[in-house]
Short mmCIF file of C-alpha atoms in Angstrom, two decimals:
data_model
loop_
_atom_site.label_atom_id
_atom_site.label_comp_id
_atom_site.label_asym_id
_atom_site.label_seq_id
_atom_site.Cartn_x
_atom_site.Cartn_y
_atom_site.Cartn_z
CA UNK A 1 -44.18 -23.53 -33.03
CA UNK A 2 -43.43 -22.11 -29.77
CA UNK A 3 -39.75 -21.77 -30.52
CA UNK A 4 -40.81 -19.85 -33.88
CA UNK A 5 -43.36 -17.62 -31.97
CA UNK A 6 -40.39 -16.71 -29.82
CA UNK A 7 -37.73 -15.36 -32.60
CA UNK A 8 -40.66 -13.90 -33.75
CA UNK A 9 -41.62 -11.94 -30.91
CA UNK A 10 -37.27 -11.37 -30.25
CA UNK A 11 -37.46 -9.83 -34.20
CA UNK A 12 -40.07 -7.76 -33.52
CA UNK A 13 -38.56 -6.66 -30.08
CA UNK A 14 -35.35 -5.37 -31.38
CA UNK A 15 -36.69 -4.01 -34.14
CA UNK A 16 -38.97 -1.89 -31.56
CA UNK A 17 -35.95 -1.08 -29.76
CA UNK A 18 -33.95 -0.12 -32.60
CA UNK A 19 -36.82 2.78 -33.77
CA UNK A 20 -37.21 3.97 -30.40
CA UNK A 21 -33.32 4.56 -30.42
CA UNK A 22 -33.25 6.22 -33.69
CA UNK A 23 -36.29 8.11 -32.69
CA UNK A 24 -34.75 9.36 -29.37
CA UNK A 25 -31.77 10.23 -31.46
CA UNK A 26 -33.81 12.74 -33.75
CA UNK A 27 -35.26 14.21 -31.10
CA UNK A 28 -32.58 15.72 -29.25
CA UNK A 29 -30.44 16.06 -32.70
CA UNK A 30 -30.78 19.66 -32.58
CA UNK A 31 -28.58 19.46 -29.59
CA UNK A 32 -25.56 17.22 -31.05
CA UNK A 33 -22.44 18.54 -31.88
CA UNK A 34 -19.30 15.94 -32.37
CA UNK A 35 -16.94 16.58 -28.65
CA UNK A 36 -13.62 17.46 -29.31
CA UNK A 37 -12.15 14.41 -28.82
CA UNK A 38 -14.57 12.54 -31.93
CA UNK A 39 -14.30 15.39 -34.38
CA UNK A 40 -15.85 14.97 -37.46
CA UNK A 41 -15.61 11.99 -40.33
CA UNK A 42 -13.00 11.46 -42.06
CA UNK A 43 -14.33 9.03 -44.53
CA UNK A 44 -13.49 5.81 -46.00
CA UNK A 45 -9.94 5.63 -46.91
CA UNK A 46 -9.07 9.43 -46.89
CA UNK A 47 -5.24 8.44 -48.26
CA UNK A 48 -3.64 5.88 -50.40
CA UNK A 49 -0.10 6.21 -50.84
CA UNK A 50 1.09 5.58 -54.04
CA UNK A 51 -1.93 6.69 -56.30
CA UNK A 52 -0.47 9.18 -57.97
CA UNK A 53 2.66 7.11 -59.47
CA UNK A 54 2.26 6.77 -63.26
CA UNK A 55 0.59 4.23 -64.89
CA UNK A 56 0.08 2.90 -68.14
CA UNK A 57 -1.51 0.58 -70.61
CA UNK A 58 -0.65 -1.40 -73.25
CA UNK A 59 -1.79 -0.81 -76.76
CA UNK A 60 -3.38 -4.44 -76.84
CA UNK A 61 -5.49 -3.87 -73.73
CA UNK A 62 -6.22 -0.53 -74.45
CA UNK A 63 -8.53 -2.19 -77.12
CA UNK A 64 -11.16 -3.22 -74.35
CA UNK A 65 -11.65 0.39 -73.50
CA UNK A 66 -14.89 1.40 -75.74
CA UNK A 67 -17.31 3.83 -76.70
CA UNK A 68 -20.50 2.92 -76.52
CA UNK A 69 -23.28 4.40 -78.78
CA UNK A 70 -26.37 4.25 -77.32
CA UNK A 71 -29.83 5.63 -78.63
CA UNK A 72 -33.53 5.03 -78.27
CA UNK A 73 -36.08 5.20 -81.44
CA UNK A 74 -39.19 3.54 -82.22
CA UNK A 75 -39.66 1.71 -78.85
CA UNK A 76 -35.98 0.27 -78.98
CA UNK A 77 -32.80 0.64 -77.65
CA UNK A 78 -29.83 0.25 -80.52
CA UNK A 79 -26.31 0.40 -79.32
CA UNK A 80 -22.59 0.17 -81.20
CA UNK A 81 -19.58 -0.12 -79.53
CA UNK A 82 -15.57 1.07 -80.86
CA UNK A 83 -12.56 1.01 -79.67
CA UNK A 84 -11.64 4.27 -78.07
CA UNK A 85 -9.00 4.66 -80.48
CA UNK A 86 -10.86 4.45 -83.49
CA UNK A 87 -14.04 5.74 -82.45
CA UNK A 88 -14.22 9.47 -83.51
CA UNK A 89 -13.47 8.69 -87.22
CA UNK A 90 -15.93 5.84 -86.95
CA UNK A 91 -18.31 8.25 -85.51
CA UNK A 92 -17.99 10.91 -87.89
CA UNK A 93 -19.80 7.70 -90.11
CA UNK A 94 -22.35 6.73 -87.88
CA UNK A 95 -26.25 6.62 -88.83
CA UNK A 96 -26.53 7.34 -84.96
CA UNK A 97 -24.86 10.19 -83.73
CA UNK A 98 -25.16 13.80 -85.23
CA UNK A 99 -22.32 15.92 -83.57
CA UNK A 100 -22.97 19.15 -85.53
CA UNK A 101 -26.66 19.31 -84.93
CA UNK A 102 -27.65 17.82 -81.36
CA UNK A 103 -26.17 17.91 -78.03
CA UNK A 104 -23.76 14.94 -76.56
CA UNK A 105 -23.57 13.56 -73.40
CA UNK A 106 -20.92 11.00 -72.58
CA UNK A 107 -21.58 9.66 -69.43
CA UNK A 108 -18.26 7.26 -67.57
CA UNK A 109 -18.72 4.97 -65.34
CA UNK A 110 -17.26 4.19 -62.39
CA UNK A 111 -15.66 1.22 -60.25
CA UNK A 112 -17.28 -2.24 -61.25
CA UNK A 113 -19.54 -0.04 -63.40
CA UNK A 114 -20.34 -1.59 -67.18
CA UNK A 115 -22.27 0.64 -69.91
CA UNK A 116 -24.24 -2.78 -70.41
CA UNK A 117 -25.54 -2.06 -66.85
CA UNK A 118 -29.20 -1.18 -66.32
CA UNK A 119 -28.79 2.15 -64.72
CA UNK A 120 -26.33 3.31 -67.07
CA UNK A 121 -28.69 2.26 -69.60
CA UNK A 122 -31.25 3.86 -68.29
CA UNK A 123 -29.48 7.01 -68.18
CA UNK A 124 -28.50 6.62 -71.30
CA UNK A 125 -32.56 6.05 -72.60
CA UNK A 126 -33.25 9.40 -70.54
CA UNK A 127 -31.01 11.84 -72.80
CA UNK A 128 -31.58 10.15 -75.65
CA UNK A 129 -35.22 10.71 -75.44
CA UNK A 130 -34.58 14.33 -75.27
CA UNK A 131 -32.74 14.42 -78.44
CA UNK A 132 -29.18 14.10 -76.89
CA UNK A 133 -26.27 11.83 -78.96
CA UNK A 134 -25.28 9.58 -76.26
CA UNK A 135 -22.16 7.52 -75.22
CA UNK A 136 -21.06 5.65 -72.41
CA UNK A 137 -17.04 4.35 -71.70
CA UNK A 138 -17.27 1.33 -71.24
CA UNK A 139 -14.11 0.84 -68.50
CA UNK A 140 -15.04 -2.60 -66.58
CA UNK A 141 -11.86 -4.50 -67.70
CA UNK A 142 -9.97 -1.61 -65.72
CA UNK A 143 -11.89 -0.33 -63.21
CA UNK A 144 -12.40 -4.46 -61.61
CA UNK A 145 -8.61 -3.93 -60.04
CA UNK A 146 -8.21 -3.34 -56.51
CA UNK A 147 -9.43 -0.29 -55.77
CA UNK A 148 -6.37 1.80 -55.01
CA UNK A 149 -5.38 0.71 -58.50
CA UNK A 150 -8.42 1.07 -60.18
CA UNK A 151 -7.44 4.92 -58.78
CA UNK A 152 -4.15 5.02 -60.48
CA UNK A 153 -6.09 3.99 -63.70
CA UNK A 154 -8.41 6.95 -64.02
CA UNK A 155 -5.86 9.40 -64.74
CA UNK A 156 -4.75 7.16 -68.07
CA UNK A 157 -8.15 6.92 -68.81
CA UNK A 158 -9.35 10.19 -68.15
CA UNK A 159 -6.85 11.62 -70.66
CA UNK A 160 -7.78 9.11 -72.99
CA UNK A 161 -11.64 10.20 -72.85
CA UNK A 162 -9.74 13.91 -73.53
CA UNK A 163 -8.47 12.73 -76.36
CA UNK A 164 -11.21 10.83 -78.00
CA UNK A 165 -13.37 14.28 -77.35
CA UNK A 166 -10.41 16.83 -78.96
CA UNK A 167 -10.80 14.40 -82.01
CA UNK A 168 -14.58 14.55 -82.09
CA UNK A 169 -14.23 18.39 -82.06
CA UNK A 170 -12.11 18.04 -85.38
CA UNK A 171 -14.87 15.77 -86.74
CA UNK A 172 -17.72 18.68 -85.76
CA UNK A 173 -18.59 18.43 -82.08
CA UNK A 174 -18.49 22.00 -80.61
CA UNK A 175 -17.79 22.47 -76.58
CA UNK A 176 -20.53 23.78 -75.95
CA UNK A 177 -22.83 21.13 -76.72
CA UNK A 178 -21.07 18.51 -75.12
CA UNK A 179 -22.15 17.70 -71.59
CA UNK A 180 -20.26 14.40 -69.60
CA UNK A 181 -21.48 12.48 -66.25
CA UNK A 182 -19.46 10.90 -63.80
CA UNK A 183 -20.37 8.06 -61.54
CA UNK A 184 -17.95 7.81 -58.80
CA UNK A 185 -14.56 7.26 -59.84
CA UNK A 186 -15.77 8.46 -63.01
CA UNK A 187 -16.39 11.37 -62.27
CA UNK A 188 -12.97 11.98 -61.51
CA UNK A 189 -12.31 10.63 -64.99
CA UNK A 190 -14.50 13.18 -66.26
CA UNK A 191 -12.03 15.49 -64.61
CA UNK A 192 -9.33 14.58 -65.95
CA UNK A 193 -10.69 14.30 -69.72
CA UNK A 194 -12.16 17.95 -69.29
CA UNK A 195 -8.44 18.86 -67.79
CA UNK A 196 -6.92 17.48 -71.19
CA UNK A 197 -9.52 18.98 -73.53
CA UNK A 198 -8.61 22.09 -72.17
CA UNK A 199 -4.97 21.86 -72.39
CA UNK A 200 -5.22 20.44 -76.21
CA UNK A 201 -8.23 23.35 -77.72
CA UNK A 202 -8.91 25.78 -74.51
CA UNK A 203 -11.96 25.32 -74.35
CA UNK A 204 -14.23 23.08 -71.84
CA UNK A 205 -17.23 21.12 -72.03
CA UNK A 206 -20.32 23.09 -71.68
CA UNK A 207 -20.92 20.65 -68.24
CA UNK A 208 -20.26 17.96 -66.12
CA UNK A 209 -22.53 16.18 -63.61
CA UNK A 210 -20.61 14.19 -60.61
CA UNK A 211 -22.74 11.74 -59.50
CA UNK A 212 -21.16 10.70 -55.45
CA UNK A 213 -17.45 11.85 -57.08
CA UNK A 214 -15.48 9.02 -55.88
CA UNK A 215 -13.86 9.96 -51.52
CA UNK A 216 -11.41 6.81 -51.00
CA UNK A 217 -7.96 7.56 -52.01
CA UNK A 218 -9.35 10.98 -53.58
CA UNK A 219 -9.80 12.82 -50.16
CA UNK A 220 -6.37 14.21 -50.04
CA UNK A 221 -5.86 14.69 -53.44
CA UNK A 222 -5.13 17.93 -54.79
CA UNK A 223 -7.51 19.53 -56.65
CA UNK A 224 -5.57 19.07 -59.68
CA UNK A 225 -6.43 14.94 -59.25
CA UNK A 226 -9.77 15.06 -58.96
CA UNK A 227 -12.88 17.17 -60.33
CA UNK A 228 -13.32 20.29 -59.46
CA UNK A 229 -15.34 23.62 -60.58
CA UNK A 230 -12.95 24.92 -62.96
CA UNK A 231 -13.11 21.65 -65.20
CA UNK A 232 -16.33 22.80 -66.70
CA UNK A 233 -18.29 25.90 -67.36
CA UNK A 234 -20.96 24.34 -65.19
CA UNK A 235 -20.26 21.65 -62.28
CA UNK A 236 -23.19 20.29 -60.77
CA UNK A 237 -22.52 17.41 -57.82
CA UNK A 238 -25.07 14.99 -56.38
CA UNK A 239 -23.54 13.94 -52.99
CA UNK A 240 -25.07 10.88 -51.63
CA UNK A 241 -22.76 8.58 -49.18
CA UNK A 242 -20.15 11.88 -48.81
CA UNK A 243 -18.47 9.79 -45.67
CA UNK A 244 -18.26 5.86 -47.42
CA UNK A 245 -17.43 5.93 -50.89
CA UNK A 246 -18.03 9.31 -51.80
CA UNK A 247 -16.69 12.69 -50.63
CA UNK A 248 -17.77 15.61 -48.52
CA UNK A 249 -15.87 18.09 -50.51
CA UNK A 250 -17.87 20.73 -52.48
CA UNK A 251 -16.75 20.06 -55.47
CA UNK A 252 -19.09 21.93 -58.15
CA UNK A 253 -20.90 25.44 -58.74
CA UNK A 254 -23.72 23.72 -57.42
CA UNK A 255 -23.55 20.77 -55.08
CA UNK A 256 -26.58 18.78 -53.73
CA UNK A 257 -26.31 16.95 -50.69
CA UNK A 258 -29.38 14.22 -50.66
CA UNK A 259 -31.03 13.59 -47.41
CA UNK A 260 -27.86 15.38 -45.74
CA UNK A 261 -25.00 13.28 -48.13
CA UNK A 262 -24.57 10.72 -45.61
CA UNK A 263 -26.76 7.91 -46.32
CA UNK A 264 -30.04 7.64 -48.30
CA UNK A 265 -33.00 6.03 -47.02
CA UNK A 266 -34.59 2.52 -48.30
CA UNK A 267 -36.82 1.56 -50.63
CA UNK A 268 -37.47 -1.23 -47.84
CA UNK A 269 -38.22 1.13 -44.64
CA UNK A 270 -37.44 -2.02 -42.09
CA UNK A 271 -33.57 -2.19 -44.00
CA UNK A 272 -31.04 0.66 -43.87
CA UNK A 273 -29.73 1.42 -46.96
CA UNK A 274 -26.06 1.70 -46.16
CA UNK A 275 -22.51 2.11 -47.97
CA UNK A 276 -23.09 0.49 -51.91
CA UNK A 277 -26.62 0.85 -51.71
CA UNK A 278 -26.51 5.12 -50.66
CA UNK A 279 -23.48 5.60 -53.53
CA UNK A 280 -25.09 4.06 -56.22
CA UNK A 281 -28.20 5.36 -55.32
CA UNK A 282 -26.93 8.80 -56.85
CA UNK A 283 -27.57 7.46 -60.46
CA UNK A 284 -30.49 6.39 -59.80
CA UNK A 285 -31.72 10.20 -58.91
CA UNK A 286 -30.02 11.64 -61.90
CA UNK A 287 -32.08 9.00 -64.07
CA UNK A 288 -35.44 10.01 -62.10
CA UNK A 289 -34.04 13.75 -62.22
CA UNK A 290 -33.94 13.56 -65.95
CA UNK A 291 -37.49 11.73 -66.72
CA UNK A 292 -38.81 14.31 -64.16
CA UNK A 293 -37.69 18.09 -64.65
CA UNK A 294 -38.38 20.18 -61.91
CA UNK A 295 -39.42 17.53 -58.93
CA UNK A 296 -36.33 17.27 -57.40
CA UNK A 297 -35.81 20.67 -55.72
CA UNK A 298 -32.81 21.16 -53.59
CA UNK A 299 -33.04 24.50 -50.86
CA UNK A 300 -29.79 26.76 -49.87
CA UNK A 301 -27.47 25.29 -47.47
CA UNK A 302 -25.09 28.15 -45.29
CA UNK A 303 -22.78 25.21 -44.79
CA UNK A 304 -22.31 21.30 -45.58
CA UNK A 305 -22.37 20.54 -41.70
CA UNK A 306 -26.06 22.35 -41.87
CA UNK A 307 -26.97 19.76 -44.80
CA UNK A 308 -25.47 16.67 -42.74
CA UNK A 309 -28.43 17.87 -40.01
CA UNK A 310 -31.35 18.96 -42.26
CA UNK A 311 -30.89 22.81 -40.92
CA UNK A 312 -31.67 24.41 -43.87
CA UNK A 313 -35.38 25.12 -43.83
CA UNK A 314 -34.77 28.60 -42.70
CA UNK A 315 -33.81 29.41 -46.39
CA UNK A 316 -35.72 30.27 -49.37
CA UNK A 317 -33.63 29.84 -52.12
CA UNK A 318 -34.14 26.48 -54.24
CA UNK A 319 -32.70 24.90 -57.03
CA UNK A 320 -33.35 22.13 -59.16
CA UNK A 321 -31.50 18.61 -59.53
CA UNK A 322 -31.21 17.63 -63.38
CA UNK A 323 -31.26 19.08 -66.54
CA UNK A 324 -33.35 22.10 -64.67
CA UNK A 325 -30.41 23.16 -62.62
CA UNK A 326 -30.23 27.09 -62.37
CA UNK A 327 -25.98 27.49 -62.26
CA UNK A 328 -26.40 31.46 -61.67
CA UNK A 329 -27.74 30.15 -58.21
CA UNK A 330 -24.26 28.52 -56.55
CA UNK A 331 -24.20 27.29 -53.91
CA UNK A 332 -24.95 24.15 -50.99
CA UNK A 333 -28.17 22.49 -51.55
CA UNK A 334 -29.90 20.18 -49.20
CA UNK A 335 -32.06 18.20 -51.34
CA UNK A 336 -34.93 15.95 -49.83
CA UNK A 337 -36.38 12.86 -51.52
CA UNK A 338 -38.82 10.43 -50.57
CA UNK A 339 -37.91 6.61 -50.01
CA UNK A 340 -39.63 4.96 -52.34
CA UNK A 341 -39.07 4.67 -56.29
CA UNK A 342 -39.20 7.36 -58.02
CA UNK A 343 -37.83 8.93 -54.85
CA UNK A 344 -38.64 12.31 -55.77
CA UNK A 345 -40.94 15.12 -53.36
CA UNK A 346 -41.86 18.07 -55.43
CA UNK A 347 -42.28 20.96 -53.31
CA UNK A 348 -43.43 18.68 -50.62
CA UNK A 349 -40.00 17.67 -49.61
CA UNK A 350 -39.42 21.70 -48.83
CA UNK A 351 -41.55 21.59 -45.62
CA UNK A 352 -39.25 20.68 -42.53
CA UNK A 353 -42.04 18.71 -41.02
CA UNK A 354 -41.87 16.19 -44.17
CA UNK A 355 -38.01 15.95 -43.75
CA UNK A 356 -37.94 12.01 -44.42
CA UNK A 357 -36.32 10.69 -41.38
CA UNK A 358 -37.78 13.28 -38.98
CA UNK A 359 -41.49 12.08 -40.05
CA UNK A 360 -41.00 8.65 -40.08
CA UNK A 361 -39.62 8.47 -36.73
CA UNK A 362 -42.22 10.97 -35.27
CA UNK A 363 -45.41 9.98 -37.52
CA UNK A 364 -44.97 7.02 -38.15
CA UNK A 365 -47.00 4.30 -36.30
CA UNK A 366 -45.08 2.00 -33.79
CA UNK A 367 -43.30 -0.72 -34.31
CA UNK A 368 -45.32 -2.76 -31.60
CA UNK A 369 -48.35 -2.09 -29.65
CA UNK A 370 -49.04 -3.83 -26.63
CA UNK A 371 -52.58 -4.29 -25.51
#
């Protein structure tokens, strides 16, 4: 007992400690400014060597890489799958999807990403609901490589997804009801698609959503390897780990950087969430974004390095995350959320005294209290 009252009483020690660190680090943030000699980040694996070298697959494994119809009716969630290959003639067929009448969203995942995955699921449940056609790639048996591979990959599979959409415009789908989402490496795969779609009819998808575009290996990329503005006639971005395994780089017409980009806060306040946790956490805001127009609301940024720090209060232009986003506003955003599911603040988040870690460390009630 006594040695278990003691770890306890080191636990909650450290943990006081830690808070009274971060707190004192808030407080005199206003003054920081990287020295000379620390610079600023240059993320997680700004250059691989070699991703750009050609690659290729085979016929037979090509097979693996799907289209996944997914829609929601009468309480339930039906779903068909096709090779990419064969899927817009088999599409043309199916009960499903109506290309000439509705708007499509394909949304492609990313590294380790499967469309039988909740959150792409649940994306997927969101659009439909709203009357979209939807369909997911379904890319796990290529994008479970080693990452720097997995890179060389989305270039093949990019143009494939650009081919699969020039055929669905021959079977009725028109540009500018198609919209595509890209979770980390795919959104550079929605890049590339867009970049081939263009090429082949010259004409681009009406939008594309980068959700944490993929930073590792693509940070020194030119900007015709990776997604960029120009790919779309609306780019919308939702930075959320821009230094780990996403990227810094304003990339859209309208990029949001969450909580400052870096890292997002937990739905467990004792826990940080860190690297995986703050990337994928982008998807999970679209998803909320979508169920709830008009509560995520992002304000005007005069520079990403102002968004890192939360300095962007002074402004009053806003901006919406989701299906609500007002393009003929360009721009930074900083966009605030609250840490607990469904994450989102309303016009709450756009008073600088709610700023999420600022009030937590300066509100909040101490860690320990000593009597």
């Amino acid at each position: 007992m006594k040695i278990s009252m003691a770890v306890q009483n080191a636990v909650v020690i450290l943990i006081a400690i830690v808070v009274l660190l971060f707190a004192f680090s808030l407080g005199n943030v206003e003054d920081y400014s990287p020295k000379p000699e620390i610079g600023y980040p240059a993320g997680l694996v700004p250059n691989c060597p070699g991703v750009l070298k050609n690659a290729t697959i085979t016929s037979k494994n090509m097979q693996m890489f799907r289209i996944v119809i997914h829609k929601f009716a009468n309480g339930k969630i039906h779903r068909r799958n096709y090779p990419i290959a064969s899927a817009p003639k088999s599409l043309a067929k199916e009960k499903l999807v109506d290309l000439k009448n509705k708007k499509t969203v394909l949304y492609c995942g990313g590294f380790f990403e499967s469309a039988y995955f909740p959150f792409s699921q649940s994306i997927g449940t969101a659009y439909s609901k709203r009357g979209y056609n939807v369909m997911i790639t379904e890319t796990f048996q290529f994008l479970t490589n080693i990452y720097p591979r997995s890179v060389r990959l989305t270039k093949v599979l990019g143009d494939k997804v650009g081919e699969f959409l020039k055929k669905l415009t021959e079977q009725g789908l028109k540009t500018e009801n198609l919209e595509i989402i890209g979770m980390s490496l795919g959104a550079h795969i929605a890049g590339y698609a867009s970049k081939y779609l263009y090429a082949a009819t010259g004409k681009k998808p009406s939008r594309i959503t980068g959700l944490d575009p993929a930073g590792p290996c693509y940070r020194a990329l030119p900007p015709s390897s990776k997604l960029q503005a120009s790919d779309a006639e609306r780019v919308d971005i939702v930075h959320t780990n821009i230094d780990g395994f996403g990227t810094a780089e304003k990339l859209g017409h309208v990029d949001f950087y969450v909580n400052g980009g870096e890292y997002q806060p937990s739905d467990i306040p004792a826990i940080p969430c860190l690297v995986i946790c703050s990337h994928i956490r982008s998807a999970f805001y679209w998803w909320q974004a979508i169920e709830h127009p008009k509560k995520f609301i992002g304000v005007k940024c005069d520079s990403i390095q102002d968004a890192r720090f939360a300095k962007c209060f002074n402004n009053s232009e806003t901006n919406y995350l989701g299906l609500e986003t007002k393009f003929n506003r360009p721009g930074i955003y900083y966009l605030p959320t609250f840490n607990e599911f469904p994450y989102y603040r309303g016009k709450e988040g756009l008073k600088q005294e709610n700023e999420i870690y600022t009030s937590c460390a300066v509100e909040g009630r101490p860690a320990v209290q000593y009597m």
